[in-house]
Short mmCIF file of C-alpha atoms and ligand atoms in Angstrom, two decimals:
data_model
loop_
_atom_site.label_atom_id
_atom_site.label_comp_id
_atom_site.label_asym_id
_atom_site.label_seq_id
_atom_site.Cartn_x
_atom_site.Cartn_y
_atom_site.Cartn_z
CA MET A 183 225.02 130.11 155.55
CA ASN A 184 222.39 128.75 157.95
CA THR A 185 223.20 127.72 161.51
CA CYS A 186 221.07 126.43 164.37
CA GLY A 187 221.81 129.20 166.87
CA TRP A 188 221.78 127.00 169.95
CA CYS A 189 224.53 124.34 169.70
CA ARG A 190 227.74 124.95 171.66
CA SER A 191 229.55 126.41 168.63
CA CYS A 192 226.72 128.78 167.72
CA LEU A 193 226.34 129.96 171.31
CA SER A 194 230.10 130.61 171.40
CA GLY A 195 229.95 132.80 168.28
CA ALA A 196 231.55 130.09 166.13
CA GLY A 197 228.56 129.30 163.93
CA THR A 198 230.70 128.06 161.02
CA TYR A 199 231.25 124.94 163.17
CA CYS A 200 227.52 124.56 163.93
CA SER A 201 226.76 120.93 164.77
CA ASP A 202 223.97 121.02 162.16
CA LEU A 203 225.93 122.91 159.48
CA TYR A 204 226.00 120.18 156.85
CA ALA A 205 222.30 119.34 156.99
CA ARG A 206 221.17 122.96 157.04
CA ASN A 207 223.34 124.04 154.11
CA PHE A 208 223.76 120.99 151.92
CA GLY A 209 220.85 118.77 152.90
CA GLY A 210 218.42 120.19 150.32
CA ARG A 211 215.73 120.63 152.97
CA ARG A 212 214.79 123.04 155.75
CA PRO A 213 215.50 121.81 159.30
CA ASP A 214 211.93 120.52 159.65
CA GLY A 215 212.44 118.30 156.58
CA SER A 216 210.27 120.40 154.26
CA SER A 217 211.42 122.17 151.09
CA SER A 218 210.76 125.84 150.35
CA LEU A 219 210.48 125.16 146.61
CA SER A 220 208.08 123.17 144.48
CA LEU A 221 207.25 122.94 140.77
CA SER A 222 203.82 121.87 139.55
CA GLY A 223 203.13 120.24 142.91
CA GLU A 224 206.44 118.32 142.93
CA THR A 225 208.92 119.04 145.74
CA VAL A 226 212.17 120.57 144.51
CA SER A 227 215.41 120.51 146.51
CA SER A 228 216.04 123.82 148.29
CA ALA A 229 217.86 125.52 151.17
CA PHE A 230 221.32 125.26 149.57
CA PHE A 231 223.47 127.36 151.89
CA GLY A 232 220.28 128.15 153.83
CA GLN A 233 218.82 129.82 150.77
CA SER A 234 218.79 128.52 147.13
CA SER A 235 218.60 131.74 145.23
CA PHE A 236 218.21 131.06 141.50
CA SER A 237 215.09 133.20 141.51
CA THR A 238 214.02 136.82 141.60
CA TYR A 239 212.92 136.36 145.21
CA ALA A 240 214.40 133.83 147.62
CA ASN A 241 212.84 132.20 150.66
CA VAL A 242 215.79 132.03 153.06
CA ALA A 243 216.48 131.13 156.67
CA GLU A 244 216.52 134.30 158.76
CA ARG A 245 219.91 133.36 160.22
CA ALA A 246 221.33 133.23 156.67
CA VAL A 247 220.58 136.91 156.03
CA ALA A 248 223.25 139.61 156.31
CA PRO A 249 222.04 143.20 155.83
CA VAL A 250 224.12 145.31 153.43
CA PRO A 251 223.95 149.00 152.43
CA LYS A 252 221.48 149.70 149.60
CA ALA A 253 224.01 151.81 147.69
CA VAL A 254 226.38 148.89 147.04
CA PRO A 255 225.79 147.01 143.74
CA LEU A 256 223.91 143.87 144.76
CA GLU A 257 225.30 141.70 141.94
CA LEU A 258 228.74 142.15 143.44
CA LEU A 259 227.87 140.94 146.91
CA GLY A 260 226.83 137.29 146.39
CA PRO A 261 230.41 135.95 146.44
CA LEU A 262 230.95 137.48 149.88
CA GLY A 263 228.61 134.82 151.28
CA CYS A 264 231.08 131.96 150.72
CA GLY A 265 234.38 132.07 148.85
CA ILE A 266 235.38 135.65 149.52
CA GLN A 267 234.56 135.66 153.23
CA THR A 268 236.32 132.30 153.51
CA GLY A 269 239.62 133.51 152.07
CA ALA A 270 239.56 136.90 153.77
CA GLY A 271 238.30 135.47 157.06
CA ALA A 272 240.94 132.73 157.14
CA VAL A 273 243.49 135.53 157.27
CA ILE A 274 241.67 138.22 159.29
CA ASN A 275 239.66 136.07 161.71
CA THR A 276 241.56 132.79 162.00
CA LEU A 277 245.28 132.98 161.28
CA ARG A 278 245.63 136.69 162.18
CA PRO A 279 249.18 137.26 160.90
CA ALA A 280 250.94 140.16 162.59
CA ALA A 281 252.16 142.98 160.33
CA GLY A 282 255.50 141.96 158.87
CA SER A 283 254.71 138.22 158.77
CA SER A 284 255.21 136.09 155.69
CA PHE A 285 252.23 134.33 154.13
CA ALA A 286 251.94 131.78 151.31
CA VAL A 287 248.64 131.16 149.54
CA PHE A 288 248.24 127.95 147.55
CA GLY A 289 245.54 128.28 144.89
CA ALA A 290 244.61 131.64 143.40
CA GLY A 291 240.89 131.12 142.85
CA ALA A 292 238.30 133.34 144.52
CA VAL A 293 239.15 131.94 147.97
CA GLY A 294 242.92 132.16 147.62
CA THR A 295 242.90 135.59 145.99
CA ALA A 296 240.63 136.98 148.72
CA ALA A 297 243.23 135.67 151.18
CA VAL A 298 245.97 137.44 149.21
CA MET A 299 244.09 140.75 149.42
CA ALA A 300 243.55 140.25 153.15
CA ALA A 301 247.19 139.32 153.82
CA HIS A 302 248.25 142.45 151.96
CA LEU A 303 245.66 144.50 153.88
CA VAL A 304 246.85 143.40 157.33
CA GLY A 305 250.47 144.18 156.46
CA CYS A 306 252.17 140.89 155.66
CA SER A 307 255.62 141.68 154.30
CA ARG A 308 255.75 138.73 151.93
CA VAL A 309 252.69 137.31 150.23
CA ILE A 310 253.71 134.36 148.06
CA VAL A 311 251.09 132.89 145.75
CA VAL A 312 251.24 129.46 144.14
CA ASP A 313 249.01 128.37 141.25
CA LEU A 314 249.14 126.62 137.89
CA ASN A 315 247.30 129.35 135.98
CA PRO A 316 249.50 132.25 134.81
CA ASP A 317 246.55 134.67 134.45
CA ARG A 318 245.52 134.03 138.05
CA LEU A 319 249.10 134.51 139.25
CA SER A 320 249.23 137.79 137.40
CA LEU A 321 245.93 138.95 138.95
CA ALA A 322 247.25 137.97 142.40
CA GLN A 323 250.25 140.21 141.80
CA GLN A 324 247.95 143.11 141.07
CA VAL A 325 246.10 142.72 144.38
CA GLY A 326 248.94 142.18 146.84
CA ALA A 327 251.14 139.19 146.02
CA THR A 328 254.82 140.04 146.38
CA ASP A 329 256.00 136.78 144.72
CA VAL A 330 254.32 134.19 142.53
CA ILE A 331 255.23 130.57 141.86
CA ASP A 332 254.08 128.43 138.96
CA ALA A 333 253.34 125.14 140.72
CA SER A 334 254.17 123.13 137.61
CA GLN A 335 257.79 124.29 137.76
CA GLY A 336 259.89 122.36 140.26
CA ASP A 337 259.84 121.85 144.00
CA VAL A 338 257.42 124.41 145.50
CA PRO A 339 258.48 124.21 149.19
CA ALA A 340 262.14 124.51 148.15
CA ARG A 341 261.32 127.63 146.16
CA ILE A 342 259.47 129.13 149.12
CA MET A 343 262.45 128.38 151.36
CA ASP A 344 264.68 130.15 148.81
CA LEU A 345 262.39 133.19 148.65
CA THR A 346 262.41 133.49 152.47
CA GLY A 347 266.14 133.09 152.99
CA GLY A 348 265.75 129.50 154.21
CA LEU A 349 263.25 130.37 156.93
CA GLY A 350 259.95 129.32 155.40
CA VAL A 351 256.70 131.23 155.79
CA ASP A 352 254.97 132.08 159.08
CA PHE A 353 251.56 131.21 157.60
CA ALA A 354 250.34 129.15 154.68
CA LEU A 355 246.84 128.58 153.38
CA ASP A 356 245.71 125.73 151.16
CA ALA A 357 242.88 126.96 148.96
CA THR A 358 243.06 124.10 146.45
CA GLY A 359 241.72 121.06 148.34
CA ALA A 360 244.45 118.83 146.89
CA PRO A 361 246.17 116.70 149.58
CA THR A 362 249.54 117.01 147.81
CA VAL A 363 249.22 120.79 147.95
CA LEU A 364 248.34 120.78 151.66
CA ARG A 365 251.49 118.75 152.24
CA GLN A 366 253.51 121.29 150.23
CA ALA A 367 252.00 124.11 152.30
CA ALA A 368 253.01 122.36 155.54
CA ASP A 369 256.51 121.75 154.17
CA SER A 370 256.88 125.46 153.40
CA LEU A 371 256.37 126.63 157.00
CA ALA A 372 258.84 128.41 159.22
CA LEU A 373 259.46 127.12 162.73
CA ARG A 374 256.17 127.33 164.69
CA GLY A 375 254.36 128.24 161.47
CA VAL A 376 250.64 127.67 160.96
CA VAL A 377 248.97 126.15 157.93
CA GLY A 378 245.26 126.70 157.37
CA LEU A 379 243.13 124.41 155.25
CA VAL A 380 240.14 125.89 153.43
CA GLY A 381 240.33 123.86 150.22
CA ALA A 382 237.60 121.25 150.30
CA ALA A 383 238.26 117.60 149.41
CA PRO A 384 235.78 114.72 149.10
CA PRO A 385 234.87 112.90 152.35
CA GLY A 386 237.45 110.24 153.16
CA THR A 387 240.39 112.20 151.70
CA GLU A 388 243.60 111.76 153.67
CA THR A 389 246.86 113.72 153.69
CA SER A 390 250.15 112.43 155.10
CA PHE A 391 252.70 114.55 156.95
CA GLU A 392 256.23 113.83 158.12
CA THR A 393 255.91 113.61 161.91
CA GLY A 394 259.34 112.34 162.96
CA LEU A 395 261.55 115.38 162.49
CA SER A 396 258.82 117.92 161.92
CA ILE A 397 257.61 117.57 165.53
CA THR A 398 260.61 119.71 166.41
CA ARG A 399 259.27 122.49 164.19
CA GLY A 400 256.23 123.07 166.40
CA TRP A 401 253.90 123.69 163.50
CA THR A 402 250.11 123.79 163.55
CA LEU A 403 247.41 122.66 161.12
CA ARG A 404 244.10 124.46 161.38
CA MET A 405 240.96 123.39 159.49
CA ILE A 406 238.82 126.40 158.61
CA ILE A 407 235.19 126.74 157.55
CA GLU A 408 233.93 130.00 156.00
CA GLY A 409 236.88 131.93 157.40
CA ASP A 410 235.47 131.61 160.94
CA SER A 411 233.15 134.46 159.97
CA VAL A 412 230.07 135.70 161.70
CA PRO A 413 228.55 136.82 158.38
CA GLN A 414 226.33 139.54 159.84
CA VAL A 415 229.47 141.14 161.31
CA PHE A 416 232.13 140.27 158.74
CA ILE A 417 230.27 140.84 155.44
CA PRO A 418 229.43 144.50 156.24
CA GLN A 419 233.09 144.98 157.24
CA LEU A 420 234.25 143.57 153.88
CA VAL A 421 231.77 145.82 152.08
CA GLU A 422 233.19 148.81 153.93
CA LEU A 423 236.75 147.83 153.07
CA TRP A 424 235.72 147.39 149.43
CA SER A 425 234.05 150.84 149.40
CA ALA A 426 237.28 152.33 150.74
CA GLY A 427 239.23 150.68 147.91
CA ARG A 428 241.12 148.44 150.35
CA PHE A 429 239.61 145.09 149.40
CA PRO A 430 239.11 145.08 145.61
CA PHE A 431 237.28 141.75 145.32
CA ASP A 432 235.29 143.14 142.35
CA ARG A 433 238.45 142.37 140.33
CA LEU A 434 237.56 138.67 140.63
CA VAL A 435 233.94 138.94 139.51
CA ARG A 436 232.56 138.58 136.01
CA THR A 437 228.81 138.76 135.52
CA TYR A 438 226.80 136.60 133.10
CA PRO A 439 223.12 136.81 132.17
CA PHE A 440 221.32 133.87 133.82
CA GLU A 441 220.74 132.23 130.41
CA ASP A 442 224.52 131.91 130.04
CA ILE A 443 224.85 129.73 133.14
CA ASN A 444 226.62 126.97 131.18
CA ALA A 445 229.23 129.41 129.88
CA ALA A 446 229.73 130.69 133.44
CA PHE A 447 230.36 127.13 134.67
CA ALA A 448 232.70 126.41 131.77
CA ASP A 449 234.71 129.59 132.37
CA ALA A 450 235.01 128.75 136.09
CA GLU A 451 236.18 125.24 135.26
CA THR A 452 238.83 126.32 132.76
CA GLY A 453 239.97 129.02 135.19
CA LYS A 454 239.17 131.86 132.77
CA THR A 455 236.78 133.52 135.23
CA VAL A 456 237.70 133.59 138.90
CA LYS A 457 234.21 134.28 140.26
CA PRO A 458 231.26 134.08 137.87
CA VAL A 459 228.06 135.81 139.02
CA LEU A 460 224.72 135.12 137.33
CA VAL A 461 222.41 138.10 136.97
CA MET A 462 218.65 137.70 136.45
CA GLU A 463 216.67 140.44 134.78
CA GLN A 464 213.96 141.64 137.20
N1 LIG B 68 236.45 125.81 153.87
C1 LIG B 68 235.42 126.47 153.38
O1 LIG B 68 234.53 126.91 154.12
C2 LIG B 68 235.32 126.74 151.93
C3 LIG B 68 234.50 127.78 151.44
C4 LIG B 68 234.52 128.07 150.07
C5 LIG B 68 235.28 127.29 149.21
N2 LIG B 68 236.00 126.25 149.72
C6 LIG B 68 236.88 125.44 148.87
O2 LIG B 68 238.06 126.21 148.61
C7 LIG B 68 238.67 125.75 147.39
C8 LIG B 68 238.96 126.93 146.49
O3 LIG B 68 237.76 127.51 146.03
P1 LIG B 68 237.81 128.50 144.76
O4 LIG B 68 236.42 128.96 144.52
O5 LIG B 68 238.88 129.50 144.95
O6 LIG B 68 238.20 127.43 143.63
P2 LIG B 68 239.04 127.56 142.28
O7 LIG B 68 238.90 126.24 141.60
O8 LIG B 68 238.64 128.79 141.54
O9 LIG B 68 240.55 127.77 142.77
C9 LIG B 68 241.44 126.74 143.03
C10 LIG B 68 242.78 127.14 142.44
O10 LIG B 68 243.76 126.15 142.80
C11 LIG B 68 244.66 126.04 141.73
N3 LIG B 68 245.38 124.77 141.80
C12 LIG B 68 244.94 123.54 141.43
N4 LIG B 68 245.93 122.64 141.62
C13 LIG B 68 246.99 123.31 142.12
C14 LIG B 68 248.30 122.93 142.50
N5 LIG B 68 248.72 121.66 142.41
N6 LIG B 68 249.14 123.89 142.99
C15 LIG B 68 248.72 125.17 143.08
N7 LIG B 68 247.50 125.58 142.71
C16 LIG B 68 246.64 124.67 142.24
C17 LIG B 68 243.76 126.16 140.48
O11 LIG B 68 244.51 126.53 139.33
C18 LIG B 68 242.77 127.25 140.90
O12 LIG B 68 243.19 128.54 140.51
C19 LIG B 68 237.68 124.73 146.81
O13 LIG B 68 238.12 123.44 147.19
C20 LIG B 68 236.37 125.07 147.49
O14 LIG B 68 235.49 123.99 147.54
C21 LIG B 68 236.04 125.97 151.04
ZN1 LIG B 69 224.62 125.48 165.77
#
């Protein structure tokens, strides 16, 4: 992730809300308008996430670099730069549930499952996971979910209310990006609960909430980018937790030789692989 370093957010340590975040990470160009890649004299789009790294060596923005210990397998660490730090950070940095809180995660992809591991790690008493994919629900159970719900079966908020004795959950996280799911997450909250949104939807997407009666519930909606992480601080912490066996995000990763990139995409789309990683022979 590349950030400018001098806008109000960056200077406040909240670089994931950098005023130039979109251009620097998704604009296909460096901040001066140039590209770091070319092919036979033709300019090629670059700087995706401040890097663009489908190569043996990558020309990246200095602010997008996070040092990691040499001993840790490098092919495992790529996912920490986006999805994994987003899910874990949404719990550890943003929502900060106290030990004993209840937490519901909607969507058990890489982002949601990282949130499940983090909620388990910080001592949530109930970690309820909602997804449509039974394999992903089963993986979530192996890494900290106390209860799982198949979203295709019935009224999800009602089932969460049942599981929590009618209270609802203290925290919910939408890691799907579907407006209907965000609404379900909000409807599953306990009094004064907080729902975080990390799932990304296309620009212009709207979600509707009941605001007549639910004002009395004092709930909060928080939009979250990259788990509010300062990558140079948070990624080494996640690596340390992984090394100690307390954050087993390697369970989500499956590696593919670079030539099998289409299979990796297909497996991500069908949900077979949670986090595909492409490995290039040096
Ligand atoms: N906010 C950020 O900074 C940030 C960072 C990384 C990723 N994202 C976004 O987070 C989302 C999740 O990313 P991912 O890599 O885990 O994706 P993913 O596609 O692997 O996971 C999404 C999961 O949601 C599940 N799902 C779909 N519809 C559902 C429903 N109706 N009810 C319950 N579950 C449902 C899918 O089965 C899937 O397992 C994406 O939208 C991604 O773009 C946001
Ligand atoms: Zn900035």
